[in-house]
Structures are given as C-alpha cells and as structure tokens.
Backbone as a printed PyTorch tensor [residue, N CA C, xyz], in Angstrom:
tensor([[[  0.8250,  -1.1880,   0.0000],
         [  0.0000,   0.0000,   0.0000],
         [  0.8670,   1.2500,   0.0000]],

        [[  1.8680,   1.2650,   0.9020],
         [  2.7470,   2.4240,   0.9840],
         [  3.5210,   2.5810,  -0.3210]],

        [[  3.9830,   1.4600,  -0.8770],
         [  4.7050,   1.5020,  -2.1450],
         [  3.8330,   2.0920,  -3.2450]],

        [[  2.5540,   1.7150,  -3.2620],
         [  1.6650,   2.2200,  -4.3210],
         [  1.4610,   3.7190,  -4.2000]],

        [[  1.4300,   4.2600,  -2.9800],
         [  1.2900,   5.7060,  -2.8030],
         [  2.5120,   6.4220,  -3.3790]],

        [[  3.7070,   5.8690,  -3.1520],
         [  4.9020,   6.4970,  -3.6780],
         [  5.0370,   6.2810,  -5.1880]],

        [[  4.4350,   5.2130,  -5.7130],
         [  4.5300,   4.9050,  -7.1320],
         [  3.6090,   5.7740,  -7.9760]],

        [[  2.4990,   6.2390,  -7.4070],
         [  1.5190,   7.0200,  -8.1550],
         [  2.0990,   8.3020,  -8.7640]],

        [[  2.9210,   9.0920,  -8.0250],
         [  3.4900,  10.2860,  -8.6760],
         [  4.3610,   9.9440,  -9.8820]],

        [[  5.0580,   8.8060,  -9.8420],
         [  5.8760,   8.3870, -10.9810],
         [  4.9850,   8.0760, -12.1720]],

        [[  3.8910,   7.3600, -11.9310],
         [  2.9410,   7.0390, -12.9840],
         [  2.3210,   8.3090, -13.5610]],

        [[  1.9810,   9.2490, -12.6920],
         [  1.3930,  10.5080, -13.1530],
         [  2.4090,  11.3220, -13.9570]],

        [[  3.6710,  11.3130, -13.5380],
         [  4.7000,  12.0350, -14.2820],
         [  4.8360,  11.4660, -15.6880]],

        [[  4.7800,  10.1470, -15.8070],
         [  4.8310,   9.5020, -17.1240],
         [  3.6390,   9.9400, -17.9650]],

        [[  2.4500,   9.9920, -17.3630],
         [  1.2640,  10.4360, -18.0730],
         [  1.3570,  11.8800, -18.5190]],

        [[  1.9530,  12.7370, -17.6810],
         [  2.0980,  14.1530, -18.0220],
         [  3.0640,  14.3200, -19.2000]],

        [[  4.1460,  13.5660, -19.1870],
         [  5.1650,  13.7020, -20.2360],
         [  4.6500,  13.1990, -21.5820]],

        [[  3.9470,  12.0580, -21.5810],
         [  3.5820,  11.4120, -22.8410],
         [  2.1680,  11.7140, -23.3360]],

        [[  1.4390,  12.6080, -22.6860],
         [  0.0870,  12.9220, -23.1420],
         [  0.0290,  14.3730, -23.6230]],

        [[ -1.0730,  14.6880, -24.2870],
         [ -1.2290,  16.0440, -24.8150],
         [ -2.6340,  16.5530, -24.5280]],

        [[ -2.7880,  17.8520, -24.5570],
         [ -4.0970,  18.4860, -24.4690],
         [ -4.8320,  18.2400, -23.1640]],

        [[ -6.1140,  17.9050, -23.3030],
         [ -6.9800,  17.7090, -22.1400],
         [ -6.5160,  16.5270, -21.2920]],

        [[ -5.9780,  15.5260, -21.9580],
         [ -5.4920,  14.3560, -21.2290],
         [ -4.3420,  14.7400, -20.2990]],

        [[ -3.4710,  15.6480, -20.7560],
         [ -2.3570,  16.1050, -19.9230],
         [ -2.8850,  16.8050, -18.6710]],

        [[ -3.9470,  17.5950, -18.8210],
         [ -4.4950,  18.2880, -17.6570],
         [ -5.0890,  17.2960, -16.6560]],

        [[ -5.6890,  16.1980, -17.1490],
         [ -6.1910,  15.1670, -16.2270],
         [ -5.0480,  14.5250, -15.4460]],

        [[ -3.9390,  14.2680, -16.1240],
         [ -2.7840,  13.6860, -15.4370],
         [ -2.1970,  14.6590, -14.4150]],

        [[ -2.1970,  15.9440, -14.7360],
         [ -1.6900,  16.9370, -13.7850],
         [ -2.5670,  16.9650, -12.5350]],

        [[ -3.8830,  16.9490, -12.7340],
         [ -4.7990,  16.9210, -11.5890],
         [ -4.5720,  15.6480, -10.7760]],

        [[ -4.3950,  14.5120, -11.4540],
         [ -4.1410,  13.2590, -10.7420],
         [ -2.8400,  13.3300,  -9.9500]],

        [[ -1.8150,  13.9640, -10.5210],
         [ -0.5410,  14.1000,  -9.8070],
         [ -0.6920,  14.9680,  -8.5660]],

        [[ -1.4380,  16.0640,  -8.6920],
         [ -1.6640,  16.9470,  -7.5350],
         [ -2.4460,  16.2030,  -6.4510]],

        [[ -3.4830,  15.4770,  -6.8570],
         [ -4.2660,  14.7150,  -5.8840],
         [ -3.4220,  13.6180,  -5.2480]],

        [[ -2.5790,  12.9630,  -6.0450],
         [ -1.6890,  11.9390,  -5.4980],
         [ -0.7300,  12.5240,  -4.4680]],

        [[ -0.2040,  13.7160,  -4.7560],
         [  0.6760,  14.3800,  -3.7920],
         [ -0.0910,  14.7300,  -2.5190]],

        [[ -1.3500,  15.1430,  -2.6690],
         [ -2.1680,  15.4570,  -1.4920],
         [ -2.4200,  14.2000,  -0.6580]],

        [[ -2.6610,  13.0740,  -1.3210],
         [ -2.8320,  11.8100,  -0.5920],
         [ -1.5510,  11.4540,   0.1340]],

        [[ -0.4200,  11.6440,  -0.5220],
         [  0.8680,  11.3430,   0.0930],
         [  1.1000,  12.2050,   1.3370]],

        [[  0.7940,  13.4920,   1.2390],
         [  0.9720,  14.3960,   2.3820],
         [  0.0220,  14.0340,   3.5200]],

        [[ -1.2460,  13.7780,   3.1910],
         [ -2.1980,  13.4480,   4.2550],
         [ -1.8830,  12.0910,   4.8770]],

        [[ -1.3750,  11.1420,   4.0850],
         [ -0.9590,   9.8550,   4.6550],
         [  0.2210,  10.0650,   5.5970]],

        [[  1.1170,  10.9680,   5.2210],
         [  2.2390,  11.2910,   6.1030],
         [  1.7700,  11.8790,   7.4170]],

        [[  0.7390,  12.7220,   7.3660],
         [  0.1860,  13.2880,   8.6010],
         [ -0.3740,  12.1910,   9.5020]],

        [[ -1.0320,  11.2170,   8.9010],
         [ -1.6170,  10.1430,   9.7030],
         [ -0.5250,   9.3130,  10.3670]],

        [[  0.5450,   9.0100,   9.6180],
         [  1.5890,   8.1660,  10.1860],
         [  2.4320,   8.8980,  11.2220]],

        [[  2.4330,  10.2300,  11.1650],
         [  3.1860,  10.9930,  12.1540],
         [  2.4240,  11.1510,  13.4670]],

        [[  1.1250,  10.9030,  13.4470],
         [  0.3100,  11.0570,  14.6420],
         [  0.2390,   9.7120,  15.3640]],

        [[  0.6700,   9.6510,  16.6040],
         [  0.6020,   8.3690,  17.3140],
         [ -0.8430,   7.9980,  17.6430]],

        [[ -1.2890,   6.8700,  17.1080],
         [ -2.6580,   6.4200,  17.3470],
         [ -2.7040,   5.0680,  18.0690]],

        [[ -1.5950,   4.5260,  18.4480],
         [ -1.5710,   3.2020,  19.0660],
         [ -1.7550,   3.3050,  20.5820]],

        [[ -2.9550,   3.6430,  20.9770],
         [ -3.2730,   3.7470,  22.3890],
         [ -4.2240,   2.6170,  22.7670]],

        [[ -4.0550,   2.0480,  23.9470],
         [ -4.9700,   0.9610,  24.3450],
         [ -6.3390,   1.5180,  24.7280]],

        [[ -7.3580,   1.0600,  24.0520],
         [ -8.7200,   1.4870,  24.3460],
         [ -9.4490,   0.3400,  25.0270]],

        [[-10.0190,   0.6340,  26.2040],
         [-10.7300,  -0.4120,  26.9240],
         [-12.2280,  -0.3730,  26.6690]],

        [[-12.7350,   0.7860,  26.3110],
         [-14.1660,   0.8700,  26.0120],
         [-14.4210,   2.0460,  25.0820]],

        [[-15.6390,   2.1760,  24.6590],
         [-16.0180,   3.2140,  23.7050],
         [-15.8330,   4.6080,  24.2860]],

        [[-15.9860,   4.7570,  25.5880],
         [-15.8140,   6.0520,  26.2220],
         [-14.3830,   6.5540,  26.0630]],

        [[-13.4050,   5.6650,  26.2040],
         [-12.0050,   6.0610,  26.0260],
         [-11.7380,   6.4950,  24.5850]],

        [[-12.3670,   5.8300,  23.6340],
         [-12.1980,   6.2020,  22.2290],
         [-12.7620,   7.6060,  21.9920]],

        [[-13.9480,   7.8690,  22.5330],
         [-14.5570,   9.1880,  22.3570],
         [-13.7310,  10.2830,  23.0170]],

        [[-13.1890,  10.0110,  24.1870],
         [-12.3280,  10.9880,  24.8680],
         [-11.0760,  11.2450,  24.0280]],

        [[-10.4980,  10.1680,  23.4820],
         [ -9.3180,  10.3040,  22.6360],
         [ -9.6250,  11.1720,  21.4130]],

        [[-10.7520,  10.9280,  20.7690],
         [-11.1070,  11.6930,  19.5810],
         [-11.4260,  13.1450,  19.9160]],

        [[-12.0210,  13.3730,  21.0810],
         [-12.3540,  14.7360,  21.4790],
         [-11.0890,  15.5510,  21.7500]],

        [[-10.0640,  14.9260,  22.2610],
         [ -8.8490,  15.6580,  22.6050],
         [ -7.8500,  15.7060,  21.4580]],

        [[ -8.0110,  14.8940,  20.4580],
         [ -7.0560,  14.8460,  19.3490],
         [ -7.7440,  15.2130,  18.0280]],

        [[ -8.0750,  16.4520,  17.8990],
         [ -8.7740,  16.9030,  16.6890],
         [ -7.8720,  16.8370,  15.4640]],

        [[ -6.5720,  16.9190,  15.6710],
         [ -5.6410,  16.8450,  14.5440],
         [ -5.6990,  15.4730,  13.8770]],

        [[ -5.8590,  14.4070,  14.6520],
         [ -5.9330,  13.0720,  14.0580],
         [ -7.2260,  12.8950,  13.2680]],

        [[ -8.3050,  13.5090,  13.7350],
         [ -9.5700,  13.4460,  12.9910],
         [ -9.4270,  14.2070,  11.6850]],

        [[ -8.8360,  15.3910,  11.7320],
         [ -8.6510,  16.1810,  10.5290],
         [ -7.7520,  15.4580,   9.5210]],

        [[ -6.6600,  14.8710,  10.0010],
         [ -5.7550,  14.1480,   9.1110],
         [ -6.4640,  12.9540,   8.4680]],

        [[ -7.2490,  12.2320,   9.2440],
         [ -7.9920,  11.0890,   8.6990],
         [ -9.0280,  11.5390,   7.6810]],

        [[ -9.7030,  12.6340,   7.9760],
         [-10.7000,  13.1620,   7.0530],
         [-10.0550,  13.6100,   5.7440]],

        [[ -8.9390,  14.3380,   5.8440],
         [ -8.2350,  14.7760,   4.6390],
         [ -7.7560,  13.5860,   3.8110]],

        [[ -7.2070,  12.5950,   4.4830],
         [ -6.7320,  11.4040,   3.7790],
         [ -7.8900,  10.7010,   3.0710]],

        [[ -9.0150,  10.5910,   3.7170],
         [-10.1820,   9.9390,   3.1170],
         [-10.6760,  10.7050,   1.8990]],

        [[-10.7780,  12.0190,   2.0190],
         [-11.2540,  12.8390,   0.9010],
         [-10.2920,  12.7580,  -0.2780]],

        [[ -9.0110,  12.9450,  -0.0140],
         [ -8.0360,  12.9120,  -1.1050],
         [ -7.9530,  11.5240,  -1.7360]],

        [[ -8.0550,  10.4800,  -0.9310],
         [ -8.0360,   9.1230,  -1.4840],
         [ -9.2390,   8.8790,  -2.3810]],

        [[-10.4020,   9.3600,  -1.9620],
         [-11.6060,   9.1780,  -2.7640],
         [-11.4850,   9.9230,  -4.0950]],

        [[-11.0580,  11.1750,  -4.0330],
         [-10.9500,  11.9770,  -5.2580],
         [ -9.8830,  11.3910,  -6.1770]],

        [[ -8.7600,  10.9640,  -5.6090],
         [ -7.7040,  10.3540,  -6.4190],
         [ -8.2000,   9.0510,  -7.0500]],

        [[ -8.9220,   8.2460,  -6.2910],
         [ -9.4930,   7.0150,  -6.8300],
         [-10.4680,   7.2860,  -7.9540]],

        [[-11.2390,   8.3630,  -7.8290],
         [-12.1830,   8.7230,  -8.8890],
         [-11.4300,   9.1070, -10.1620]],

        [[-10.3350,   9.8400, -10.0140],
         [ -9.5530,  10.1880, -11.1960],
         [ -8.9180,   8.9580, -11.8340]],

        [[ -8.5090,   8.0000, -11.0250],
         [ -8.0050,   6.7420, -11.5860],
         [ -9.1240,   6.0540, -12.3630]],

        [[-10.3390,   6.0710, -11.8310],
         [-11.5050,   5.5060, -12.5120],
         [-11.7310,   6.2000, -13.8610]],

        [[-11.6880,   7.5270, -13.8750],
         [-11.8810,   8.3070, -15.1000],
         [-10.7750,   8.0040, -16.1060]],

        [[ -9.5200,   7.9600, -15.6260],
         [ -8.4030,   7.6920, -16.5350],
         [ -8.4330,   6.2630, -17.0630]],

        [[ -8.9040,   5.3250, -16.2540],
         [ -9.0430,   3.9460, -16.7180],
         [-10.0750,   3.8700, -17.8310]],

        [[-11.1980,   4.5400, -17.6520],
         [-12.2220,   4.5690, -18.7010],
         [-11.6820,   5.2580, -19.9530]],

        [[-10.9480,   6.3370, -19.7550],
         [-10.3850,   7.0610, -20.8960],
         [ -9.3830,   6.1980, -21.6620]],

        [[ -8.6460,   5.3430, -20.9500],
         [ -7.6910,   4.4660, -21.6340],
         [ -8.3950,   3.4780, -22.5550]],

        [[ -9.6780,   3.2380, -22.3110],
         [-10.4750,   2.3610, -23.1710],
         [-11.3030,   3.1500, -24.1800]],

        [[-11.0650,   4.4550, -24.2490],
         [-11.7590,   5.2880, -25.2190],
         [-13.1040,   5.8130, -24.7600]],

        [[-13.4130,   5.6950, -23.4800],
         [-14.6770,   6.1700, -22.9290],
         [-14.4040,   7.4590, -22.1630]],

        [[-15.1260,   8.5120, -22.5030],
         [-14.9580,   9.7860, -21.8050],
         [-16.1260,   9.9390, -20.8310]],

        [[-15.7930,   9.8680, -19.5540],
         [-16.7930,  10.0200, -18.5000],
         [-16.6000,  11.3740, -17.8400]],

        [[-17.6850,  11.9800, -17.4420],
         [-17.6240,  13.2780, -16.7970],
         [-17.8660,  13.1780, -15.3050]],

        [[-17.9890,  14.3270, -14.6920],
         [-18.2040,  14.4210, -13.2470],
         [-19.5400,  13.8190, -12.8230]],

        [[-20.4660,  13.6780, -13.7710],
         [-21.7650,  13.0990, -13.4290],
         [-21.6720,  11.6160, -13.0520]],

        [[-20.5300,  10.9960, -13.2850],
         [-20.3580,   9.5840, -12.9070],
         [-19.7430,   9.4240, -11.5240]],

        [[-19.5960,  10.5080, -10.7950],
         [-19.0270,  10.4350,  -9.4420],
         [-19.8530,   9.5100,  -8.5620]],

        [[-21.1580,   9.5820,  -8.6600],
         [-22.0320,   8.7290,  -7.8420],
         [-21.8700,   7.2590,  -8.2080]],

        [[-21.5560,   6.9610,  -9.4700],
         [-21.3250,   5.5670,  -9.8780],
         [-20.1080,   5.0180,  -9.1450]],

        [[-19.0440,   5.8180,  -9.1210],
         [-17.8220,   5.4050,  -8.4250],
         [-18.0810,   5.2260,  -6.9270]],

        [[-18.8030,   6.1550,  -6.3340],
         [-19.0790,   6.0830,  -4.8930],
         [-19.9290,   4.8600,  -4.5460]],

        [[-21.0200,   4.6460,  -5.2700],
         [-21.8820,   3.4880,  -4.9760],
         [-21.1780,   2.1650,  -5.2190]],

        [[-20.3900,   2.1130,  -6.2780],
         [-19.6440,   0.8870,  -6.5610],
         [-18.6280,   0.6200,  -5.4540]],

        [[-17.9540,   1.6700,  -4.9940],
         [-16.9810,   1.5070,  -3.9120],
         [-17.6190,   1.0300,  -2.6220]],

        [[-18.8020,   1.5410,  -2.3110],
         [-19.5090,   1.1090,  -1.1020],
         [-19.9550,  -0.3420,  -1.2450]],

        [[-20.4870,  -0.6920,  -2.4080],
         [-20.9780,  -2.0630,  -2.6210],
         [-19.8540,  -3.0850,  -2.5820]],

        [[-18.6810,  -2.7040,  -3.0490],
         [-17.5450,  -3.6370,  -3.0460],
         [-17.1000,  -3.9500,  -1.6230]],

        [[-17.3470,  -3.0370,  -0.6930],
         [-16.9560,  -3.2730,   0.7050],
         [-17.8620,  -4.2750,   1.4070]],

        [[-19.0370,  -4.5130,   0.8710],
         [-19.9360,  -5.5000,   1.4670],
         [-19.3880,  -6.8870,   1.1580]],

        [[-19.1890,  -7.7090,   2.1660],
         [-18.5280,  -9.0120,   1.9270],
         [-19.4420, -10.0390,   1.2530]],

        [[-19.7240,  -9.8150,  -0.0260],
         [-20.5200, -10.7600,  -0.7960],
         [-19.6000, -11.7230,  -1.5360]],

        [[-18.5690, -11.1740,  -2.1840],
         [-17.5990, -11.9820,  -2.9130],
         [-16.2060, -11.6080,  -2.4520]],

        [[-15.2120, -12.3400,  -2.9260],
         [-13.8280, -12.0550,  -2.5670],
         [-13.3860, -10.7930,  -3.3030]],

        [[-13.0260,  -9.7840,  -2.5500],
         [-12.5630,  -8.4840,  -3.0520],
         [-13.5680,  -7.8220,  -3.9840]],

        [[-14.8360,  -8.1340,  -3.8450],
         [-15.8660,  -7.4980,  -4.6450],
         [-15.8830,  -7.9170,  -6.1020]],

        [[-15.2080,  -9.0090,  -6.4190],
         [-15.1350,  -9.4680,  -7.8030],
         [-16.5270,  -9.8600,  -8.2920]],

        [[-16.9440,  -9.2890,  -9.3640],
         [-18.2730,  -9.5360,  -9.9120],
         [-19.2660,  -8.4670,  -9.4960]],

        [[-19.2080,  -8.0560,  -8.2570],
         [-20.0990,  -6.9930,  -7.7810],
         [-19.7340,  -5.6870,  -8.4780]],

        [[-18.4440,  -5.3690,  -8.4920],
         [-17.9640,  -4.1430,  -9.1290],
         [-18.3460,  -4.1240, -10.6070]],

        [[-18.0810,  -5.2260, -11.2820],
         [-18.3390,  -5.2810, -12.7120],
         [-19.8370,  -5.2090, -13.0200]],

        [[-20.6470,  -5.9190, -12.2320],
         [-22.0910,  -5.8920, -12.4430],
         [-22.6810,  -4.5090, -12.2420]],

        [[-22.2420,  -3.8340, -11.1910],
         [-22.7400,  -2.4790, -10.9440],
         [-22.2640,  -1.4960, -12.0110]],

        [[-21.0230,  -1.6620, -12.4560],
         [-20.5400,  -0.7750, -13.5140],
         [-21.3270,  -0.9840, -14.8100]],

        [[-21.6360,  -2.2410, -15.1340],
         [-22.4440,  -2.5070, -16.3240],
         [-23.8040,  -1.8400, -16.1770]],

        [[-24.4260,  -2.0230, -15.0320],
         [-25.7700,  -1.4790, -14.8110],
         [-25.7730,   0.0540, -14.8580]],

        [[-24.8560,   0.6790, -14.1230],
         [-24.8700,   2.1330, -14.0090],
         [-24.3180,   2.8370, -15.2490]],

        [[-23.2390,   2.2920, -15.8310],
         [-22.6270,   2.9850, -16.9700],
         [-23.4360,   2.8460, -18.2530]],

        [[-24.3950,   1.8930, -18.2960],
         [-25.2900,   1.8150, -19.4520],
         [-26.1100,   3.0970, -19.5800]],

        [[-26.3790,   3.7270, -18.4610],
         [-27.1330,   4.9810, -18.4790],
         [-26.3530,   6.1130, -19.1500]],

        [[-25.0380,   5.9270, -19.2790],
         [-24.1780,   6.9270, -19.9260],
         [-23.7210,   6.4620, -21.3080]],

        [[-24.3460,   5.3990, -21.8220],
         [-24.0450,   4.9310, -23.1730],
         [-22.8140,   4.0590, -23.3000]],

        [[-22.3270,   3.5170, -22.1840],
         [-21.1440,   2.6640, -22.2230],
         [-21.5950,   1.2150, -22.4430]],

        [[-20.9400,   0.5430, -23.3780],
         [-21.2650,  -0.8520, -23.6780],
         [-20.9120,  -1.7460, -22.4840]],

        [[-21.6640,  -2.8350, -22.2580],
         [-21.3860,  -3.7280, -21.1350],
         [-19.9680,  -4.3100, -21.1480]],

        [[-19.4510,  -4.6390, -22.3340],
         [-18.0890,  -5.2030, -22.4110],
         [-17.0560,  -4.2020, -21.9160]],

        [[-17.2500,  -2.9450, -22.2480],
         [-16.3210,  -1.9030, -21.8150],
         [-16.4230,  -1.6830, -20.3110]],

        [[-17.6410,  -1.7330, -19.7820],
         [-17.8250,  -1.5790, -18.3290],
         [-17.1370,  -2.7040, -17.5810]],

        [[-17.2550,  -3.9210, -18.0890],
         [-16.5840,  -5.0630, -17.4540],
         [-15.0670,  -4.8930, -17.5320]],

        [[-14.5780,  -4.4070, -18.6720],
         [-13.1360,  -4.1750, -18.8170],
         [-12.6530,  -3.1250, -17.8210]],

        [[-13.4330,  -2.0630, -17.6290],
         [-13.0650,  -1.0380, -16.6360],
         [-12.9920,  -1.6660, -15.2530]],

        [[-13.9970,  -2.4820, -14.9140],
         [-14.0030,  -3.1410, -13.6030],
         [-12.8060,  -4.0550, -13.4120]],

        [[-12.4610,  -4.8360, -14.4360],
         [-11.3160,  -5.7420, -14.3230],
         [ -9.9970,  -4.9870, -14.2510]],

        [[ -9.8870,  -3.8680, -14.9640],
         [ -8.6670,  -3.0680, -14.8710],
         [ -8.4990,  -2.4790, -13.4710]],

        [[ -9.5820,  -1.9850, -12.9020],
         [ -9.5120,  -1.4560, -11.5400],
         [ -9.1730,  -2.5740, -10.5640]],

        [[ -9.8040,  -3.7370, -10.7410],
         [ -9.5000,  -4.8940,  -9.8980],
         [ -8.0240,  -5.2860, -10.0270]],

        [[ -7.4990,  -5.2460, -11.2440],
         [ -6.0840,  -5.5820, -11.4670],
         [ -5.1660,  -4.6110, -10.7420]],

        [[ -5.5050,  -3.3200, -10.7740],
         [ -4.6840,  -2.3350, -10.0630],
         [ -4.7030,  -2.5830,  -8.5620]],

        [[ -5.8620,  -2.9400,  -8.0340],
         [ -5.9700,  -3.2390,  -6.6030],
         [ -5.1150,  -4.4570,  -6.2500]],

        [[ -5.1940,  -5.4890,  -7.0750],
         [ -4.4210,  -6.7190,  -6.8330],
         [ -2.9220,  -6.4310,  -6.8880]],

        [[ -2.4770,  -5.6770,  -7.8890],
         [ -1.0520,  -5.3790,  -8.0250],
         [ -0.5470,  -4.5960,  -6.8160]],

        [[ -1.2980,  -3.5910,  -6.3940],
         [ -0.8900,  -2.8120,  -5.2120],
         [ -0.8770,  -3.6830,  -3.9590]],

        [[ -1.8640,  -4.5630,  -3.8280],
         [ -1.9210,  -5.4530,  -2.6650],
         [ -0.7560,  -6.4400,  -2.6790]],

        [[ -0.4130,  -6.9630,  -3.8450],
         [  0.7140,  -7.8920,  -3.9410],
         [  2.0290,  -7.2190,  -3.5870]],

        [[  2.2070,  -6.0050,  -4.0660],
         [  3.4290,  -5.2760,  -3.7460],
         [  3.5050,  -5.0240,  -2.2380]],

        [[  2.4080,  -4.5740,  -1.6580],
         [  2.3800,  -4.3660,  -0.2030],
         [  2.5870,  -5.6540,   0.5640]],

        [[  1.9910,  -6.7490,   0.0870],
         [  2.1770,  -8.0500,   0.7320],
         [  3.6160,  -8.5220,   0.6750]],

        [[  4.2730,  -8.3020,  -0.4580],
         [  5.6820,  -8.6940,  -0.5810],
         [  6.5730,  -7.8730,   0.3510]],

        [[  6.3000,  -6.5860,   0.4570],
         [  7.0730,  -5.7440,   1.3800],
         [  6.8480,  -6.2120,   2.8150]],

        [[  5.6090,  -6.5040,   3.1640],
         [  5.2850,  -6.9820,   4.5050],
         [  5.9600,  -8.3220,   4.7750]],

        [[  5.9060,  -9.2290,   3.8150],
         [  6.5400, -10.5340,   3.9610],
         [  8.0430, -10.4010,   4.1300]],

        [[  8.6570,  -9.5060,   3.3740],
         [ 10.0920,  -9.2680,   3.4950],
         [ 10.4340,  -8.7750,   4.9010]],

        [[  9.6130,  -7.8740,   5.4440],
         [  9.8720,  -7.3720,   6.7920],
         [  9.7340,  -8.4700,   7.8380]],

        [[  8.7580,  -9.3630,   7.6610],
         [  8.5860, -10.4710,   8.5990],
         [  9.7900, -11.3990,   8.5450]],

        [[ 10.2350, -11.7360,   7.3400],
         [ 11.3940, -12.6260,   7.1870],
         [ 12.6320, -11.9490,   7.7530]],

        [[ 12.8060, -10.6600,   7.4930],
         [ 13.9560,  -9.9230,   8.0140],
         [ 13.9240,  -9.8730,   9.5300]],

        [[ 12.7570,  -9.6180,  10.1020],
         [ 12.6250,  -9.5710,  11.5540],
         [ 12.8920, -10.9470,  12.1740]],

        [[ 12.4180, -12.0050,  11.5080],
         [ 12.6230, -13.3670,  11.9850],
         [ 14.0950, -13.7410,  11.9590]],

        [[ 14.8190, -13.3680,  10.8910],
         [ 16.2450, -13.6870,  10.8280],
         [ 17.0380, -12.8930,  11.8380]],

        [[ 16.6210, -11.6610,  12.1180],
         [ 17.3140, -10.8550,  13.1340],
         [ 17.0940, -11.4500,  14.5320]],

        [[ 15.8950, -11.9720,  14.7810],
         [ 15.6200, -12.5820,  16.0830],
         [ 16.4010, -13.8710,  16.2730]],

        [[ 16.6130, -14.6320,  15.2030],
         [ 17.3610, -15.8920,  15.2940],
         [ 18.8430, -15.6270,  15.5150]],

        [[ 19.3500, -14.5390,  14.9780],
         [ 20.7690, -14.2210,  15.1210],
         [ 20.9570, -13.4570,  16.3740]]])
C-alpha cells in the first residue's frame, strides 16, 4: 500500500510527459491529488494512534482531545476518494470512454458495494454495478466489465506489492531474532 502511494506520482509524471491536451491536464490533476494523498498519509503516520482502548468512552475521549488526528484522517479519506475517482476516469479514458463528473455517484456506490462481503474483493459486484450504471451513460457492457477488471487488477497489483514488502519485513525480523 505504501509503495503504491509512492509509485503514483511516478505514474502521473509519465502520463504528463507522454500525453497532450486535455489528457495532460487530467494527469496533472491526478498528480496533484496523489501528492495530497501522500501528504495526508504522512500526517496520519506521524500522529501516534496506538493507544490501548478499553471501552467506547475512552475512544470518544481520545477523539475529542485529538482533533488533529480526525482532521488528518478526514483529509486522507477525501483525497483518497478523489484520487481514486480520477483513476476511474483515466481507466475509462484508456479504453476510449470519456466520463464526466456526473459519474461520481457511480464510483461512490460501486466503492460502497464492493466493501460488502458478498464476494472475494468485490469481484463480480464491481463489474455488475458498472455494467448497470454505466449503461445509463451509453457505455457498452463489455467496456464496463473491462473497466471493472482493470480497476481490480490495479488493486491486486498494489496489494501484492504491499504483501511482498510486509513478507520481506517479517522474514527480516525473523532472521534478526534468530541471530
């Protein structure tokens, strides 16, 4: 996950260099949003949140006294959502589909539905909802499924990279403990 956050500005820089016109402006916006996600993620990691909570009252007291952590979490959530939406738009554009801001609700509803544990990682749910909702914007079902699979592929790749980094740290920690 952390690797993917640092990788996004590189991907956006490539898009800025090799694109022209309106597409270049979309990549610039994506780069700015990616930088905002990176900064807000940094704020979250700099704030110590590992406190033992024994009940809900302690959590509420913690949140009441630490408004900076709430603000950092809120900023991170907003920037992540907007950045994810731009990735959705750019993914559709890579398939020749131009989607506008009116599809923001499609992205939001699909994201919420994927979090419901119906299938593994929302596979099938995302694609079905995209087919249903994007038909209202004139997108063919095959293209909607392709958009869903591309987004799913990006999620899998980022998760695999994060998993490999995590696994490396576990193996490194284990070898240090043995020595």
